[in-house]
PDB file of C-alpha atoms in Angstrom:
ATOM      1  CA  UNK A   1     -10.234   1.943 -13.930  1.00 55.00           C
ATOM      2  CA  UNK A   2      -8.038   1.885 -10.878  1.00 76.00           C
ATOM      3  CA  UNK A   3      -8.347   0.479  -7.335  1.00 95.00           C
ATOM      4  CA  UNK A   4      -8.756   2.594  -4.198  1.00 97.00           C
ATOM      5  CA  UNK A   5      -8.075   5.995  -5.782  1.00 97.00           C
ATOM      6  CA  UNK A   6      -8.621   7.871  -9.084  1.00 96.00           C
ATOM      7  CA  UNK A   7      -8.294  11.385 -10.507  1.00 96.00           C
ATOM      8  CA  UNK A   8     -11.365  12.505  -8.634  1.00 97.00           C
ATOM      9  CA  UNK A   9     -10.227  11.431  -5.192  1.00 98.00           C
ATOM     10  CA  UNK A  10     -10.166  14.488  -2.862  1.00 98.00           C
ATOM     11  CA  UNK A  11      -7.383  14.212  -0.341  1.00 98.00           C
ATOM     12  CA  UNK A  12      -6.640  15.720   3.105  1.00 98.00           C
ATOM     13  CA  UNK A  13      -3.049  15.529   4.433  1.00 98.00           C
ATOM     14  CA  UNK A  14      -2.846  15.006   8.160  1.00 98.00           C
ATOM     15  CA  UNK A  15       0.448  16.472   9.325  1.00 98.00           C
ATOM     16  CA  UNK A  16       0.847  18.727   6.294  1.00 98.00           C
ATOM     17  CA  UNK A  17       2.907  21.272   8.292  1.00 97.00           C
ATOM     18  CA  UNK A  18       5.573  18.752   9.380  1.00 97.00           C
ATOM     19  CA  UNK A  19       8.810  18.129   7.471  1.00 97.00           C
ATOM     20  CA  UNK A  20       7.731  14.787   5.945  1.00 97.00           C
ATOM     21  CA  UNK A  21       4.171  15.796   5.389  1.00 98.00           C
ATOM     22  CA  UNK A  22       5.205  19.082   3.775  1.00 98.00           C
ATOM     23  CA  UNK A  23       7.693  17.528   1.459  1.00 98.00           C
ATOM     24  CA  UNK A  24       5.496  14.653   0.248  1.00 98.00           C
ATOM     25  CA  UNK A  25       2.517  17.015  -0.177  1.00 98.00           C
ATOM     26  CA  UNK A  26       4.606  18.888  -2.698  1.00 98.00           C
ATOM     27  CA  UNK A  27       5.478  15.651  -4.523  1.00 98.00           C
ATOM     28  CA  UNK A  28       1.888  14.534  -4.618  1.00 98.00           C
ATOM     29  CA  UNK A  29       0.749  17.873  -5.868  1.00 98.00           C
ATOM     30  CA  UNK A  30       3.359  17.746  -8.616  1.00 98.00           C
ATOM     31  CA  UNK A  31       1.974  14.345  -9.627  1.00 97.00           C
ATOM     32  CA  UNK A  32      -1.511  15.728  -9.994  1.00 97.00           C
ATOM     33  CA  UNK A  33      -3.105  14.375  -6.795  1.00 98.00           C
ATOM     34  CA  UNK A  34      -6.228  16.364  -5.869  1.00 98.00           C
ATOM     35  CA  UNK A  35      -5.150  17.540  -2.384  1.00 98.00           C
ATOM     36  CA  UNK A  36      -7.741  19.914  -1.080  1.00 98.00           C
ATOM     37  CA  UNK A  37      -6.586  20.699   2.465  1.00 98.00           C
ATOM     38  CA  UNK A  38      -4.238  19.910   5.342  1.00 98.00           C
ATOM     39  CA  UNK A  39      -4.863  19.205   8.989  1.00 98.00           C
ATOM     40  CA  UNK A  40      -2.678  20.174  11.914  1.00 98.00           C
ATOM     41  CA  UNK A  41      -4.261  20.731  15.321  1.00 97.00           C
ATOM     42  CA  UNK A  42      -3.561  24.244  16.482  1.00 97.00           C
ATOM     43  CA  UNK A  43      -2.636  25.582  13.115  1.00 97.00           C
ATOM     44  CA  UNK A  44      -6.096  25.995  11.684  1.00 97.00           C
ATOM     45  CA  UNK A  45      -6.531  29.110   9.607  1.00 97.00           C
ATOM     46  CA  UNK A  46      -3.063  28.921   8.102  1.00 97.00           C
ATOM     47  CA  UNK A  47      -1.979  27.714   4.720  1.00 98.00           C
ATOM     48  CA  UNK A  48       0.530  25.196   3.383  1.00 98.00           C
ATOM     49  CA  UNK A  49       1.411  24.719  -0.328  1.00 98.00           C
ATOM     50  CA  UNK A  50      -1.412  27.245  -1.012  1.00 97.00           C
ATOM     51  CA  UNK A  51      -3.939  24.941   0.724  1.00 98.00           C
ATOM     52  CA  UNK A  52      -6.087  25.733   3.716  1.00 98.00           C
ATOM     53  CA  UNK A  53      -5.065  24.102   7.004  1.00 98.00           C
ATOM     54  CA  UNK A  54      -7.722  23.026   9.501  1.00 98.00           C
ATOM     55  CA  UNK A  55      -7.559  21.960  13.145  1.00 98.00           C
ATOM     56  CA  UNK A  56      -9.562  18.787  12.562  1.00 98.00           C
ATOM     57  CA  UNK A  57     -10.286  16.298   9.811  1.00 98.00           C
ATOM     58  CA  UNK A  58     -14.016  16.748  10.391  1.00 98.00           C
ATOM     59  CA  UNK A  59     -13.753  20.449   9.651  1.00 98.00           C
ATOM     60  CA  UNK A  60     -11.612  19.837   6.578  1.00 98.00           C
ATOM     61  CA  UNK A  61     -14.091  17.349   5.226  1.00 98.00           C
ATOM     62  CA  UNK A  62     -17.061  19.615   5.788  1.00 98.00           C
ATOM     63  CA  UNK A  63     -15.312  22.526   4.066  1.00 98.00           C
ATOM     64  CA  UNK A  64     -13.801  20.661   1.131  1.00 98.00           C
ATOM     65  CA  UNK A  65     -15.752  17.453   0.515  1.00 98.00           C
ATOM     66  CA  UNK A  66     -12.598  15.361   0.941  1.00 98.00           C
ATOM     67  CA  UNK A  67     -13.084  11.590   0.896  1.00 98.00           C
ATOM     68  CA  UNK A  68      -9.527  10.347   1.581  1.00 98.00           C
ATOM     69  CA  UNK A  69      -6.760  11.065   3.990  1.00 98.00           C
ATOM     70  CA  UNK A  70      -3.020  10.495   4.104  1.00 98.00           C
ATOM     71  CA  UNK A  71      -1.241  10.569   7.483  1.00 98.00           C
ATOM     72  CA  UNK A  72       2.206  11.844   8.205  1.00 98.00           C
ATOM     73  CA  UNK A  73       1.773  12.070  11.965  1.00 97.00           C
ATOM     74  CA  UNK A  74       4.350  10.912  14.526  1.00 97.00           C
ATOM     75  CA  UNK A  75       3.951   7.355  15.796  1.00 97.00           C
ATOM     76  CA  UNK A  76       2.680   8.364  19.269  1.00 96.00           C
ATOM     77  CA  UNK A  77      -0.290  10.212  17.787  1.00 97.00           C
ATOM     78  CA  UNK A  78      -0.825   8.281  14.587  1.00 98.00           C
ATOM     79  CA  UNK A  79      -3.422   5.802  15.864  1.00 98.00           C
ATOM     80  CA  UNK A  80      -5.615   8.632  17.064  1.00 98.00           C
ATOM     81  CA  UNK A  81      -5.158  10.408  13.763  1.00 98.00           C
ATOM     82  CA  UNK A  82      -6.370   7.346  11.863  1.00 98.00           C
ATOM     83  CA  UNK A  83      -9.445   7.043  14.127  1.00 98.00           C
ATOM     84  CA  UNK A  84     -10.125  10.744  13.797  1.00 98.00           C
ATOM     85  CA  UNK A  85     -10.177  10.324   9.961  1.00 98.00           C
ATOM     86  CA  UNK A  86     -12.566   7.372  10.273  1.00 98.00           C
ATOM     87  CA  UNK A  87     -14.865   9.365  12.653  1.00 98.00           C
ATOM     88  CA  UNK A  88     -14.870  12.188  10.002  1.00 98.00           C
ATOM     89  CA  UNK A  89     -16.238   9.773   7.399  1.00 98.00           C
ATOM     90  CA  UNK A  90     -13.144   9.302   5.249  1.00 98.00           C
ATOM     91  CA  UNK A  91     -13.689   6.404   2.860  1.00 98.00           C
ATOM     92  CA  UNK A  92      -9.936   5.778   2.538  1.00 98.00           C
ATOM     93  CA  UNK A  93      -7.092   6.391   4.991  1.00 98.00           C
ATOM     94  CA  UNK A  94      -3.409   5.855   4.027  1.00 98.00           C
ATOM     95  CA  UNK A  95      -1.081   5.801   7.014  1.00 98.00           C
ATOM     96  CA  UNK A  96       2.594   6.257   6.117  1.00 98.00           C
ATOM     97  CA  UNK A  97       3.809   6.471   9.736  1.00 97.00           C
ATOM     98  CA  UNK A  98       6.120   3.707  10.923  1.00 95.00           C
ATOM     99  CA  UNK A  99       6.780   2.646  14.501  1.00 95.00           C
ATOM    100  CA  UNK A 100       3.169   2.667  15.720  1.00 96.00           C
ATOM    101  CA  UNK A 101       2.884   0.217  18.638  1.00 95.00           C
ATOM    102  CA  UNK A 102       1.123  -3.015  17.704  1.00 94.00           C
ATOM    103  CA  UNK A 103      -1.157  -2.598  20.676  1.00 96.00           C
ATOM    104  CA  UNK A 104      -2.411   0.685  19.186  1.00 97.00           C
ATOM    105  CA  UNK A 105      -3.167  -0.934  15.871  1.00 97.00           C
ATOM    106  CA  UNK A 106      -5.165  -3.700  17.459  1.00 97.00           C
ATOM    107  CA  UNK A 107      -7.528  -0.958  18.595  1.00 97.00           C
ATOM    108  CA  UNK A 108      -7.544   0.882  15.349  1.00 98.00           C
ATOM    109  CA  UNK A 109      -8.345  -1.914  12.923  1.00 98.00           C
ATOM    110  CA  UNK A 110     -11.805  -2.854  14.364  1.00 98.00           C
ATOM    111  CA  UNK A 111     -12.533   0.863  14.922  1.00 98.00           C
ATOM    112  CA  UNK A 112     -12.082   1.847  11.324  1.00 98.00           C
ATOM    113  CA  UNK A 113     -13.784  -1.219   9.940  1.00 97.00           C
ATOM    114  CA  UNK A 114     -16.852  -0.555  12.071  1.00 98.00           C
ATOM    115  CA  UNK A 115     -17.098   2.896  10.374  1.00 97.00           C
ATOM    116  CA  UNK A 116     -16.702   1.571   6.850  1.00 97.00           C
ATOM    117  CA  UNK A 117     -13.233   3.166   6.379  1.00 98.00           C
ATOM    118  CA  UNK A 118     -10.542   1.341   4.359  1.00 98.00           C
ATOM    119  CA  UNK A 119      -7.161   1.644   5.902  1.00 98.00           C
ATOM    120  CA  UNK A 120      -3.884   1.085   4.020  1.00 98.00           C
ATOM    121  CA  UNK A 121      -0.777   0.704   6.219  1.00 97.00           C
ATOM    122  CA  UNK A 122       0.669   1.702   8.539  1.00 97.00           C
ATOM    123  CA  UNK A 123       4.410   1.696   7.822  1.00 95.00           C
ATOM    124  CA  UNK A 124       3.743   1.652   4.144  1.00 96.00           C
ATOM    125  CA  UNK A 125       4.673   3.650   0.934  1.00 97.00           C
ATOM    126  CA  UNK A 126       1.025   4.178   0.085  1.00 98.00           C
ATOM    127  CA  UNK A 127      -0.796   3.755  -3.250  1.00 98.00           C
ATOM    128  CA  UNK A 128      -0.465   5.088  -6.752  1.00 98.00           C
ATOM    129  CA  UNK A 129      -2.647   4.736  -9.840  1.00 97.00           C
ATOM    130  CA  UNK A 130      -0.208   6.006 -12.454  1.00 97.00           C
ATOM    131  CA  UNK A 131      -1.391   8.954 -14.388  1.00 95.00           C
ATOM    132  CA  UNK A 132      -4.364   9.506 -12.062  1.00 96.00           C
ATOM    133  CA  UNK A 133      -3.390  10.034  -8.425  1.00 97.00           C
ATOM    134  CA  UNK A 134      -0.838   9.197  -5.740  1.00 98.00           C
ATOM    135  CA  UNK A 135      -1.302   8.941  -1.976  1.00 98.00           C
ATOM    136  CA  UNK A 136       2.140   8.013  -0.840  1.00 97.00           C
ATOM    137  CA  UNK A 137       5.886   8.539  -0.868  1.00 98.00           C
ATOM    138  CA  UNK A 138       6.945   6.548  -3.969  1.00 96.00           C
ATOM    139  CA  UNK A 139       9.108   8.310  -6.585  1.00 96.00           C
ATOM    140  CA  UNK A 140       6.953  10.013  -9.244  1.00 95.00           C
ATOM    141  CA  UNK A 141       9.244   9.370 -12.195  1.00 95.00           C
ATOM    142  CA  UNK A 142       9.441   5.595 -12.196  1.00 96.00           C
ATOM    143  CA  UNK A 143       5.790   4.937 -12.806  1.00 97.00           C
ATOM    144  CA  UNK A 144       3.831   4.759 -16.056  1.00 97.00           C
ATOM    145  CA  UNK A 145       0.148   3.932 -16.773  1.00 97.00           C
ATOM    146  CA  UNK A 146      -0.465   0.345 -17.823  1.00 97.00           C
ATOM    147  CA  UNK A 147      -2.135  -2.961 -16.959  1.00 97.00           C
ATOM    148  CA  UNK A 148       0.083  -4.560 -14.378  1.00 98.00           C
ATOM    149  CA  UNK A 149      -1.003  -4.541 -10.729  1.00 98.00           C
ATOM    150  CA  UNK A 150       1.566  -4.522  -7.909  1.00 98.00           C
ATOM    151  CA  UNK A 151       1.010  -5.288  -4.230  1.00 98.00           C
ATOM    152  CA  UNK A 152       3.850  -5.477  -1.797  1.00 96.00           C
ATOM    153  CA  UNK A 153       4.795  -5.260   1.918  1.00 93.00           C
ATOM    154  CA  UNK A 154       7.986  -3.392   1.074  1.00 89.00           C
ATOM    155  CA  UNK A 155       8.300   0.123  -0.276  1.00 90.00           C
ATOM    156  CA  UNK A 156      11.851  -0.222  -1.667  1.00 92.00           C
ATOM    157  CA  UNK A 157      11.161  -3.544  -3.319  1.00 94.00           C
ATOM    158  CA  UNK A 158       8.064  -2.022  -4.908  1.00 94.00           C
ATOM    159  CA  UNK A 159      10.160   0.770  -6.376  1.00 96.00           C
ATOM    160  CA  UNK A 160      12.663  -1.798  -7.804  1.00 96.00           C
ATOM    161  CA  UNK A 161       9.863  -3.854  -9.378  1.00 96.00           C
ATOM    162  CA  UNK A 162       8.082  -0.856 -10.871  1.00 97.00           C
ATOM    163  CA  UNK A 163      11.351   0.507 -12.306  1.00 96.00           C
ATOM    164  CA  UNK A 164      11.950  -2.860 -13.925  1.00 97.00           C
ATOM    165  CA  UNK A 165       8.441  -2.939 -15.400  1.00 97.00           C
ATOM    166  CA  UNK A 166       8.784   0.579 -16.740  1.00 97.00           C
ATOM    167  CA  UNK A 167      12.086  -0.226 -18.365  1.00 96.00           C
ATOM    168  CA  UNK A 168      10.489  -3.234 -19.989  1.00 96.00           C
ATOM    169  CA  UNK A 169       7.754  -0.991 -21.338  1.00 96.00           C
ATOM    170  CA  UNK A 170       5.103  -2.309 -19.002  1.00 97.00           C
ATOM    171  CA  UNK A 171       2.951   0.210 -17.210  1.00 97.00           C
ATOM    172  CA  UNK A 172       1.023  -0.270 -13.944  1.00 98.00           C
ATOM    173  CA  UNK A 173      -2.702  -0.125 -13.221  1.00 97.00           C
ATOM    174  CA  UNK A 174      -2.222   0.459  -9.471  1.00 97.00           C
ATOM    175  CA  UNK A 175       0.622  -0.157  -7.042  1.00 98.00           C
ATOM    176  CA  UNK A 176      -0.269  -0.791  -3.383  1.00 98.00           C
ATOM    177  CA  UNK A 177       2.118  -0.945  -0.475  1.00 97.00           C
ATOM    178  CA  UNK A 178       0.234  -2.684   2.344  1.00 97.00           C
ATOM    179  CA  UNK A 179       2.974  -2.194   4.970  1.00 94.00           C
ATOM    180  CA  UNK A 180       5.327  -4.422   6.857  1.00 88.00           C
ATOM    181  CA  UNK A 181       3.877  -4.325  10.344  1.00 91.00           C
ATOM    182  CA  UNK A 182       2.239  -7.353  12.072  1.00 91.00           C
ATOM    183  CA  UNK A 183      -1.157  -5.605  12.174  1.00 94.00           C
ATOM    184  CA  UNK A 184      -2.219  -3.725   9.021  1.00 97.00           C
ATOM    185  CA  UNK A 185      -5.393  -2.466   7.473  1.00 97.00           C
ATOM    186  CA  UNK A 186      -5.395  -4.222   4.043  1.00 98.00           C
ATOM    187  CA  UNK A 187      -4.030  -7.694   3.369  1.00 97.00           C
ATOM    188  CA  UNK A 188      -2.622  -9.233   0.238  1.00 97.00           C
ATOM    189  CA  UNK A 189      -5.940 -11.022  -0.224  1.00 98.00           C
ATOM    190  CA  UNK A 190      -7.979  -7.745   0.108  1.00 98.00           C
ATOM    191  CA  UNK A 191      -5.892  -6.176  -2.671  1.00 98.00           C
ATOM    192  CA  UNK A 192      -5.846  -9.297  -4.826  1.00 98.00           C
ATOM    193  CA  UNK A 193      -9.665  -9.308  -4.808  1.00 98.00           C
ATOM    194  CA  UNK A 194      -9.737  -5.765  -6.127  1.00 98.00           C
ATOM    195  CA  UNK A 195      -7.254  -6.505  -8.840  1.00 98.00           C
ATOM    196  CA  UNK A 196      -9.261  -9.543  -9.895  1.00 98.00           C
ATOM    197  CA  UNK A 197     -12.333  -7.326 -10.236  1.00 97.00           C
ATOM    198  CA  UNK A 198     -10.465  -4.570 -12.103  1.00 97.00           C
ATOM    199  CA  UNK A 199     -10.935  -4.778 -15.826  1.00 96.00           C
ATOM    200  CA  UNK A 200      -7.855  -2.772 -16.490  1.00 95.00           C
ATOM    201  CA  UNK A 201      -5.481  -5.135 -14.665  1.00 97.00           C
ATOM    202  CA  UNK A 202      -4.245  -8.062 -16.638  1.00 97.00           C
ATOM    203  CA  UNK A 203      -1.542  -9.513 -14.333  1.00 98.00           C
ATOM    204  CA  UNK A 204      -0.618  -9.096 -10.669  1.00 98.00           C
ATOM    205  CA  UNK A 205       2.777  -8.987  -8.964  1.00 98.00           C
ATOM    206  CA  UNK A 206       2.865  -9.886  -5.250  1.00 97.00           C
ATOM    207  CA  UNK A 207       6.048  -9.092  -3.337  1.00 96.00           C
ATOM    208  CA  UNK A 208       6.048 -10.828   0.052  1.00 92.00           C
ATOM    209  CA  UNK A 209       8.391 -11.521   2.936  1.00 85.00           C
ATOM    210  CA  UNK A 210       9.154 -14.125   5.576  1.00 78.00           C
ATOM    211  CA  UNK A 211       6.868 -14.090   8.560  1.00 75.00           C
ATOM    212  CA  UNK A 212       3.199 -14.769   8.891  1.00 79.00           C
ATOM    213  CA  UNK A 213       0.921 -16.498   6.440  1.00 86.00           C
ATOM    214  CA  UNK A 214      -0.588 -13.533   4.538  1.00 91.00           C
ATOM    215  CA  UNK A 215       1.052 -14.654   1.293  1.00 93.00           C
ATOM    216  CA  UNK A 216      -0.410 -18.189   1.654  1.00 93.00           C
ATOM    217  CA  UNK A 217      -3.871 -16.759   2.307  1.00 95.00           C
ATOM    218  CA  UNK A 218      -3.616 -14.736  -0.881  1.00 97.00           C
ATOM    219  CA  UNK A 219      -2.326 -17.760  -2.810  1.00 96.00           C
ATOM    220  CA  UNK A 220      -5.380 -19.770  -1.642  1.00 97.00           C
ATOM    221  CA  UNK A 221      -7.632 -16.989  -2.999  1.00 97.00           C
ATOM    222  CA  UNK A 222      -5.708 -16.990  -6.258  1.00 97.00           C
ATOM    223  CA  UNK A 223      -6.152 -20.714  -6.622  1.00 97.00           C
ATOM    224  CA  UNK A 224      -9.874 -20.621  -5.968  1.00 97.00           C
ATOM    225  CA  UNK A 225     -10.961 -17.296  -7.545  1.00 97.00           C
ATOM    226  CA  UNK A 226      -8.343 -15.536  -9.592  1.00 96.00           C
ATOM    227  CA  UNK A 227      -8.330 -15.851 -13.389  1.00 96.00           C
ATOM    228  CA  UNK A 228      -5.314 -13.582 -13.929  1.00 97.00           C
ATOM    229  CA  UNK A 229      -1.673 -14.560 -13.919  1.00 98.00           C
ATOM    230  CA  UNK A 230       0.174 -13.806 -10.663  1.00 98.00           C
ATOM    231  CA  UNK A 231       3.970 -13.472 -10.256  1.00 98.00           C
ATOM    232  CA  UNK A 232       5.573 -13.441  -6.837  1.00 97.00           C
ATOM    233  CA  UNK A 233       8.878 -12.882  -5.103  1.00 94.00           C
ATOM    234  CA  UNK A 234       9.395 -13.655  -1.380  1.00 91.00           C
ATOM    235  CA  UNK A 235      12.141 -11.711   0.360  1.00 84.00           C
ATOM    236  CA  UNK A 236      14.183 -12.924   3.316  1.00 69.00           C
ATOM    237  CA  UNK A 237      15.598 -16.306   2.180  1.00 67.00           C
ATOM    238  CA  UNK A 238      18.680 -15.936   4.416  1.00 55.00           C
ATOM    239  CA  UNK A 239      16.886 -14.779   7.601  1.00 53.00           C
ATOM    240  CA  UNK A 240      17.609 -16.969  10.573  1.00 55.00           C
ATOM    241  CA  UNK A 241      14.627 -18.111  12.788  1.00 55.00           C
ATOM    242  CA  UNK A 242      13.689 -15.701  15.547  1.00 50.00           C
ATOM    243  CA  UNK A 243      15.548 -12.784  13.996  1.00 51.00           C
ATOM    244  CA  UNK A 244      13.495  -9.811  12.756  1.00 51.00           C
ATOM    245  CA  UNK A 245      14.723  -8.634   9.340  1.00 52.00           C
ATOM    246  CA  UNK A 246      13.653  -5.106   8.448  1.00 53.00           C
ATOM    247  CA  UNK A 247       9.908  -4.988   8.889  1.00 50.00           C
ATOM    248  CA  UNK A 248       8.382  -5.742  12.260  1.00 49.00           C
ATOM    249  CA  UNK A 249       6.255  -8.491  10.730  1.00 47.00           C
ATOM    250  CA  UNK A 250       9.232 -10.129   8.911  1.00 44.00           C
ATOM    251  CA  UNK A 251      10.307 -12.773  11.465  1.00 47.00           C
ATOM    252  CA  UNK A 252      10.488 -16.509  11.084  1.00 47.00           C
ATOM    253  CA  UNK A 253       8.708 -18.151  14.012  1.00 48.00           C
ATOM    254  CA  UNK A 254       7.833 -21.480  12.350  1.00 46.00           C
ATOM    255  CA  UNK A 255       8.447 -23.633   9.348  1.00 49.00           C
ATOM    256  CA  UNK A 256       5.633 -22.110   7.413  1.00 49.00           C
ATOM    257  CA  UNK A 257       7.202 -18.664   7.754  1.00 54.00           C
ATOM    258  CA  UNK A 258      10.263 -19.451   5.720  1.00 64.00           C
ATOM    259  CA  UNK A 259      10.824 -18.443   2.111  1.00 71.00           C
ATOM    260  CA  UNK A 260      11.047 -22.057   0.925  1.00 77.00           C
ATOM    261  CA  UNK A 261       7.712 -23.099   2.499  1.00 81.00           C
ATOM    262  CA  UNK A 262       5.888 -20.012   1.191  1.00 83.00           C
ATOM    263  CA  UNK A 263       7.281 -20.440  -2.362  1.00 87.00           C
ATOM    264  CA  UNK A 264       6.282 -24.096  -2.332  1.00 89.00           C
ATOM    265  CA  UNK A 265       2.683 -23.352  -1.408  1.00 92.00           C
ATOM    266  CA  UNK A 266       2.492 -20.405  -3.865  1.00 95.00           C
ATOM    267  CA  UNK A 267       3.682 -22.665  -6.679  1.00 95.00           C
ATOM    268  CA  UNK A 268       1.057 -25.269  -5.698  1.00 95.00           C
ATOM    269  CA  UNK A 269      -1.610 -22.570  -6.119  1.00 97.00           C
ATOM    270  CA  UNK A 270      -0.433 -21.782  -9.725  1.00 97.00           C
ATOM    271  CA  UNK A 271       1.599 -18.640  -8.952  1.00 97.00           C
ATOM    272  CA  UNK A 272       4.744 -18.056 -10.974  1.00 97.00           C
ATOM    273  CA  UNK A 273       7.582 -17.534  -8.433  1.00 95.00           C
ATOM    274  CA  UNK A 274      10.993 -16.041  -9.114  1.00 95.00           C
ATOM    275  CA  UNK A 275      14.123 -16.638  -7.045  1.00 91.00           C
ATOM    276  CA  UNK A 276      15.651 -13.262  -7.768  1.00 91.00           C
ATOM    277  CA  UNK A 277      13.955  -9.901  -7.676  1.00 92.00           C
ATOM    278  CA  UNK A 278      16.034  -8.960 -10.734  1.00 93.00           C
ATOM    279  CA  UNK A 279      14.012 -11.492 -12.761  1.00 94.00           C
ATOM    280  CA  UNK A 280      10.592  -9.899 -12.123  1.00 95.00           C
ATOM    281  CA  UNK A 281      10.504  -7.591 -15.118  1.00 95.00           C
ATOM    282  CA  UNK A 282      11.615 -10.206 -17.683  1.00 95.00           C
ATOM    283  CA  UNK A 283       9.261 -12.808 -16.227  1.00 96.00           C
ATOM    284  CA  UNK A 284       6.281 -10.500 -16.347  1.00 96.00           C
ATOM    285  CA  UNK A 285       7.036  -9.430 -19.892  1.00 95.00           C
ATOM    286  CA  UNK A 286       7.046 -13.075 -20.980  1.00 95.00           C
ATOM    287  CA  UNK A 287       3.582 -13.538 -19.487  1.00 93.00           C
ATOM    288  CA  UNK A 288       1.946 -10.200 -20.234  1.00 81.00           C
TER     289      UNK A 288
END
């Protein structure tokens, strides 16, 4: 089993005719993702990567039976693209776009939830269930099927962790990049619940950052409900208060936002924490 997506997931690419959308569509197709169509307003009737292009997500869904969408639309139009996908009845939307105004996302989140759509992102690498499907921008070659779940705010840190796991001979059940913006669709806790329910996931890795309390909320869930081992790394130990480091959500505004405070609480909740990202692979192998 996998979470969010599987080999049967039928995918529409919004922004398939753009540079980023076109490139990553090719990568996803190479991985075996079941992409059935693209959407670019004004370019309906054309083709990209041998796939039909439609003017709207609604039309693409009606013609192809798609149930998921991945978005490579510029930031100024991305919020509308997410809501269009939700209106079309997409069960899952993955928004790769970065730089979407926070104000836009405060409108989008309640809108998609009211329509029963699950949103991953924005400003995220997407999701992959190795050997089954990929909706995202992560490198194909570093992943292998297995029983380790990974959830992270950061794309690049996810790639480093996955590469370590694969080198240690440990495959992944699913890897989810939730995004580094202050307002996102799925939280650490949302993903942790799915991993807890997944019979094919034995251990979960959570890669967090300074800023906010999402990691602590997930740790509280782990303490009260999770029967599986959890390993965590929190990035941003050297970040000064008030200075944004990388992601828009990675900013220390209070004591609870710091690496030290987060790690202390995670440890209290029974999570195994590592001080160096380089130790993740070895640590997980010792527990798996």
